[in-house]
XYZ file of N, CA and C in Angstrom:
276
model
N -39.971 -34.359 23.023
C -40.963 -34.680 23.939
C -40.376 -36.056 24.883
N -40.882 -35.683 26.094
C -40.326 -37.099 26.957
C -41.567 -37.891 26.843
N -41.269 -39.197 26.622
C -41.806 -40.196 26.735
C -42.923 -40.746 27.987
N -43.754 -41.345 27.954
C -44.539 -41.995 28.883
C -43.666 -42.422 30.236
N -42.435 -43.248 29.805
C -42.029 -44.196 30.496
C -41.046 -42.921 31.052
N -40.249 -42.081 30.510
C -39.556 -41.143 30.978
C -40.448 -39.944 32.124
N -41.431 -39.977 32.033
C -42.310 -39.110 32.824
C -42.815 -39.819 34.145
N -43.115 -40.928 33.832
C -43.390 -41.791 35.186
C -42.086 -41.868 36.112
N -41.278 -42.311 35.311
C -39.895 -42.831 36.127
C -39.278 -41.412 36.875
N -39.502 -40.251 35.787
C -39.586 -39.068 37.265
C -40.009 -38.465 38.138
N -42.025 -38.849 37.904
C -42.752 -38.743 39.082
C -42.148 -39.761 39.853
N -41.886 -40.951 39.709
C -41.577 -42.090 40.866
C -40.717 -41.356 41.529
N -39.508 -40.705 40.865
C -38.323 -40.563 41.621
C -38.431 -39.531 42.275
N -39.622 -38.415 41.917
C -39.475 -37.078 42.546
C -40.767 -37.638 44.164
N -41.554 -38.733 43.619
C -42.513 -39.394 44.773
C -42.071 -39.946 45.766
N -41.020 -40.985 45.329
C -39.733 -41.255 46.492
C -38.866 -40.569 47.043
N -38.499 -39.368 46.513
C -37.677 -38.712 47.263
C -38.113 -37.679 48.423
N -39.336 -37.419 47.853
C -40.237 -36.310 48.985
C -40.714 -37.367 49.788
N -40.977 -38.748 50.049
C -41.392 -39.341 50.819
C -40.544 -39.732 51.758
N -39.389 -40.106 51.009
C -38.256 -40.769 52.011
C -37.390 -39.543 52.765
N -37.814 -38.473 52.500
C -37.713 -37.272 53.077
C -35.917 -37.316 53.014
N -35.854 -37.496 51.902
C -34.036 -37.360 51.471
C -33.924 -36.043 51.183
N -35.176 -35.278 49.852
C -34.273 -33.714 49.488
C -34.196 -34.129 48.073
N -33.759 -32.679 47.619
C -33.451 -33.003 46.489
C -32.167 -32.845 46.191
N -31.425 -31.763 46.890
C -30.303 -31.643 46.691
C -29.685 -30.485 45.499
N -28.226 -30.832 45.679
C -27.807 -30.139 44.643
C -27.699 -31.106 42.975
N -27.322 -32.338 44.021
C -26.960 -33.309 42.499
C -28.341 -34.189 41.985
N -28.527 -33.706 41.143
C -29.832 -34.661 40.390
C -29.468 -36.074 39.711
N -29.950 -36.942 39.508
C -30.036 -37.883 38.193
C -30.300 -36.942 36.835
N -29.575 -37.123 36.159
C -29.819 -37.009 34.248
C -30.126 -37.336 33.885
N -30.246 -38.217 33.702
C -30.945 -39.914 32.824
C -31.758 -41.000 33.403
N -31.981 -41.140 32.543
C -33.175 -42.916 33.321
C -32.197 -43.422 34.182
N -31.406 -43.972 33.565
C -30.377 -44.957 34.364
C -29.948 -44.269 35.744
N -29.672 -43.087 36.125
C -29.382 -42.663 37.111
C -30.526 -42.462 38.172
N -31.674 -42.029 37.230
C -33.157 -42.343 38.180
C -33.660 -43.389 38.742
N -33.415 -44.564 37.938
C -33.498 -45.575 38.658
C -32.910 -46.238 39.480
N -31.441 -46.028 39.555
C -30.559 -46.418 40.550
C -30.896 -45.496 41.905
N -31.188 -44.253 41.950
C -31.650 -43.366 42.837
C -32.845 -43.851 43.346
N -34.099 -44.769 42.362
C -35.147 -45.344 42.850
C -35.125 -46.352 43.553
N -33.928 -47.217 43.296
C -33.712 -48.730 43.795
C -32.981 -48.066 45.117
N -32.072 -47.028 45.127
C -31.252 -47.064 46.287
C -32.514 -46.129 47.473
N -33.228 -45.482 46.806
C -34.044 -44.739 47.760
C -35.238 -46.133 48.616
N -35.914 -47.325 47.734
C -36.428 -48.136 48.181
C -35.659 -48.899 49.451
N -34.532 -49.534 48.698
C -33.683 -49.932 49.653
C -33.257 -49.547 50.825
N -33.155 -48.253 50.944
C -33.025 -47.595 52.452
C -34.271 -47.310 53.116
N -35.151 -47.393 52.536
C -36.668 -46.895 53.312
C -37.068 -48.230 54.047
N -36.698 -49.272 53.197
C -37.100 -50.671 53.791
C -35.737 -51.166 54.893
N -34.810 -50.883 54.734
C -33.702 -50.654 55.825
C -33.975 -50.147 57.114
N -34.530 -49.053 56.991
C -34.813 -48.580 57.927
C -36.058 -48.835 59.123
N -36.953 -49.034 57.868
C -38.564 -50.041 58.668
C -37.883 -51.129 59.174
N -37.160 -51.877 58.359
C -36.479 -53.205 59.203
C -35.803 -53.076 60.533
N -35.024 -52.249 60.394
C -34.527 -51.693 61.640
C -35.275 -51.394 63.101
N -36.408 -50.674 62.839
C -36.752 -49.914 63.583
C -38.260 -50.909 63.924
N -38.263 -51.937 63.068
C -39.442 -52.991 63.865
C -38.340 -54.187 64.271
N -36.826 -54.546 64.244
C -35.986 -54.842 65.171
C -36.123 -54.254 66.465
N -35.868 -52.800 66.368
C -35.954 -52.323 67.951
C -37.203 -52.397 68.350
N -38.322 -51.946 67.986
C -39.776 -52.311 68.675
C -39.632 -54.009 69.259
N -39.335 -54.981 68.624
C -39.201 -56.265 68.979
C -38.504 -56.808 69.779
N -37.302 -55.921 69.866
C -36.463 -56.206 71.318
C -36.767 -55.603 72.237
N -37.493 -54.377 72.318
C -38.226 -53.063 73.046
C -39.061 -54.273 74.090
N -39.806 -54.929 73.208
C -41.297 -55.691 73.377
C -40.831 -56.527 74.291
N -39.875 -57.251 73.822
C -39.481 -58.551 74.389
C -39.128 -58.561 75.579
N -38.207 -57.618 75.932
C -37.444 -57.333 77.043
C -38.476 -57.092 77.992
N -39.646 -55.942 78.013
C -40.976 -55.864 78.868
C -41.545 -57.087 79.442
N -41.739 -57.963 78.310
C -42.423 -59.017 78.451
C -41.813 -60.112 79.353
N -40.643 -60.099 79.222
C -39.791 -61.147 79.984
C -39.176 -60.311 81.673
N -39.332 -59.471 81.595
C -39.382 -58.462 83.055
C -40.723 -58.903 83.832
N -42.074 -58.712 82.685
C -43.189 -58.803 83.395
C -43.131 -60.414 84.215
N -42.755 -61.396 83.367
C -42.556 -62.649 83.389
C -41.896 -63.139 84.674
N -40.712 -62.508 84.928
C -39.897 -62.496 86.101
C -40.456 -62.107 87.409
N -41.368 -61.305 87.408
C -42.063 -60.658 88.624
C -43.132 -61.435 88.900
N -43.752 -61.856 87.919
C -45.030 -62.719 88.267
C -44.385 -63.953 88.682
N -43.299 -64.739 88.069
C -42.686 -65.871 88.721
C -42.160 -65.673 90.323
N -41.569 -64.327 90.663
C -41.305 -63.878 91.421
C -42.173 -64.010 92.310
N -43.651 -63.411 92.370
C -44.623 -63.223 92.983
C -45.058 -64.342 93.204
N -45.049 -65.309 92.342
C -45.560 -66.629 92.645
C -44.868 -67.677 93.586
N -43.348 -67.538 93.228
C -42.855 -68.125 94.453
C -43.067 -67.574 96.157
N -42.973 -66.491 95.873
C -43.665 -65.983 97.473
C -44.751 -66.373 97.812
N -45.941 -66.465 97.234
C -47.316 -66.808 97.205
C -47.107 -68.061 98.262
N -46.267 -69.000 97.296
C -45.931 -70.384 97.505
C -45.438 -70.767 98.567
N -44.172 -69.590 99.097
C -43.266 -70.144 100.087
C -44.216 -69.526 101.420
N -44.758 -68.913 101.512
C -45.640 -68.077 102.521
C -46.675 -68.860 102.740
N -47.589 -69.449 101.681
C -48.386 -70.588 101.978
C -47.916 -71.970 102.592
N -46.572 -72.406 102.004
C -46.145 -73.269 103.046
C -45.460 -73.026 104.679
N -44.981 -71.944 104.635
C -44.954 -71.637 105.981
C -46.250 -71.889 106.821
N -47.716 -70.985 106.143
C -48.467 -71.222 107.248
C -49.110 -72.700 107.325
N -48.734 -73.234 106.555
C -49.725 -74.585 105.838
C -50.880 -74.292 105.621
N -51.157 -73.231 104.774
C -52.752 -73.425 104.225
C -52.991 -74.004 103.010
N -53.978 -74.806 103.513
C -53.872 -75.622 102.048
C -54.435 -75.619 100.795
N -55.281 -74.685 101.077
C -56.217 -73.966 99.446
C -55.294 -73.070 98.710
N -54.346 -72.750 99.396
C -53.676 -71.360 99.050
C -54.002 -70.222 99.628
N -53.424 -69.109 98.963
C -53.641 -67.517 99.456
C -54.762 -67.214 98.149
Protein backbone atom coordinates (compact mmCIF):
# COMPACT_ATOMS: atom_id res chain seq x y z
CA UNK A 1 0.00 0.00 0.00
CA UNK A 2 1.27 3.48 -0.89
CA UNK A 3 2.11 5.94 1.86
CA UNK A 4 0.37 9.30 2.17
CA UNK A 5 3.52 10.99 0.87
CA UNK A 6 3.45 8.88 -2.30
CA UNK A 7 -0.23 9.59 -2.86
CA UNK A 8 0.15 13.35 -2.36
CA UNK A 9 3.21 13.49 -4.59
CA UNK A 10 1.34 11.64 -7.33
CA UNK A 11 -1.60 14.02 -6.91
CA UNK A 12 0.72 17.03 -7.12
CA UNK A 13 2.43 15.62 -10.19
CA UNK A 14 -0.83 14.96 -12.05
CA UNK A 15 -2.27 18.33 -11.02
CA UNK A 16 0.76 20.26 -12.27
CA UNK A 17 0.92 18.19 -15.43
CA UNK A 18 -2.72 18.96 -16.15
CA UNK A 19 -2.52 22.68 -15.29
CA UNK A 20 0.65 23.25 -17.30
CA UNK A 21 -0.98 21.50 -20.30
CA UNK A 22 2.12 19.36 -20.78
CA UNK A 23 0.08 16.19 -21.00
CA UNK A 24 0.87 12.74 -19.74
CA UNK A 25 2.63 11.31 -22.77
CA UNK A 26 4.02 7.86 -23.08
CA UNK A 27 6.97 8.32 -20.72
CA UNK A 28 5.87 8.77 -17.13
CA UNK A 29 7.84 8.97 -13.87
CA UNK A 30 8.05 5.58 -12.20
CA UNK A 31 9.29 6.48 -8.71
CA UNK A 32 9.33 9.38 -6.24
CA UNK A 33 12.63 10.86 -7.42
CA UNK A 34 11.40 11.04 -11.00
CA UNK A 35 8.11 12.57 -9.88
CA UNK A 36 9.92 15.23 -7.82
CA UNK A 37 12.15 16.03 -10.78
CA UNK A 38 9.09 16.37 -13.02
CA UNK A 39 7.31 18.59 -10.49
CA UNK A 40 10.32 20.92 -10.17
CA UNK A 41 10.74 21.04 -13.94
CA UNK A 42 7.05 21.80 -14.49
CA UNK A 43 7.06 24.60 -11.91
CA UNK A 44 10.25 26.09 -13.40
CA UNK A 45 8.77 25.93 -16.89
CA UNK A 46 5.53 27.62 -15.86
CA UNK A 47 7.42 30.33 -13.97
CA UNK A 48 9.74 30.94 -16.93
CA UNK A 49 6.80 31.24 -19.31
CA UNK A 50 5.00 33.63 -16.94
CA UNK A 51 8.14 35.77 -16.61
CA UNK A 52 8.59 35.90 -20.37
CA UNK A 53 4.96 36.92 -20.92
CA UNK A 54 5.34 39.60 -18.24
CA UNK A 55 8.45 40.98 -19.93
CA UNK A 56 6.81 41.05 -23.35
CA UNK A 57 3.75 42.81 -21.91
CA UNK A 58 5.94 45.41 -20.21
CA UNK A 59 7.88 46.09 -23.41
CA UNK A 60 4.69 46.51 -25.46
CA UNK A 61 3.10 48.75 -22.82
CA UNK A 62 6.21 50.89 -22.44
CA UNK A 63 6.48 51.29 -26.22
CA UNK A 64 2.89 52.56 -26.37
CA UNK A 65 3.52 55.04 -23.56
CA UNK A 66 6.66 56.43 -25.19
CA UNK A 67 4.83 56.89 -28.50
CA UNK A 68 2.05 58.75 -26.69
CA UNK A 69 4.57 61.00 -24.91
CA UNK A 70 6.32 61.77 -28.21
CA UNK A 71 3.02 62.73 -29.87
CA UNK A 72 2.06 64.94 -26.91
CA UNK A 73 5.47 66.65 -27.00
CA UNK A 74 5.14 67.27 -30.74
CA UNK A 75 1.66 68.73 -30.24
CA UNK A 76 2.92 71.00 -27.45
CA UNK A 77 5.80 72.18 -29.62
CA UNK A 78 3.41 72.92 -32.49
CA UNK A 79 1.12 74.90 -30.17
CA UNK A 80 4.07 76.91 -28.83
CA UNK A 81 5.25 77.61 -32.35
CA UNK A 82 1.82 78.86 -33.42
CA UNK A 83 1.53 80.93 -30.22
CA UNK A 84 4.90 82.62 -30.88
CA UNK A 85 4.10 83.17 -34.55
CA UNK A 86 0.76 84.83 -33.78
CA UNK A 87 2.14 86.69 -30.73
CA UNK A 88 -0.53 85.28 -28.41
CA UNK A 89 0.24 86.03 -24.78
CA UNK A 90 -2.11 83.57 -23.05
CA UNK A 91 -1.52 80.73 -25.43
CA UNK A 92 -4.16 78.71 -27.22
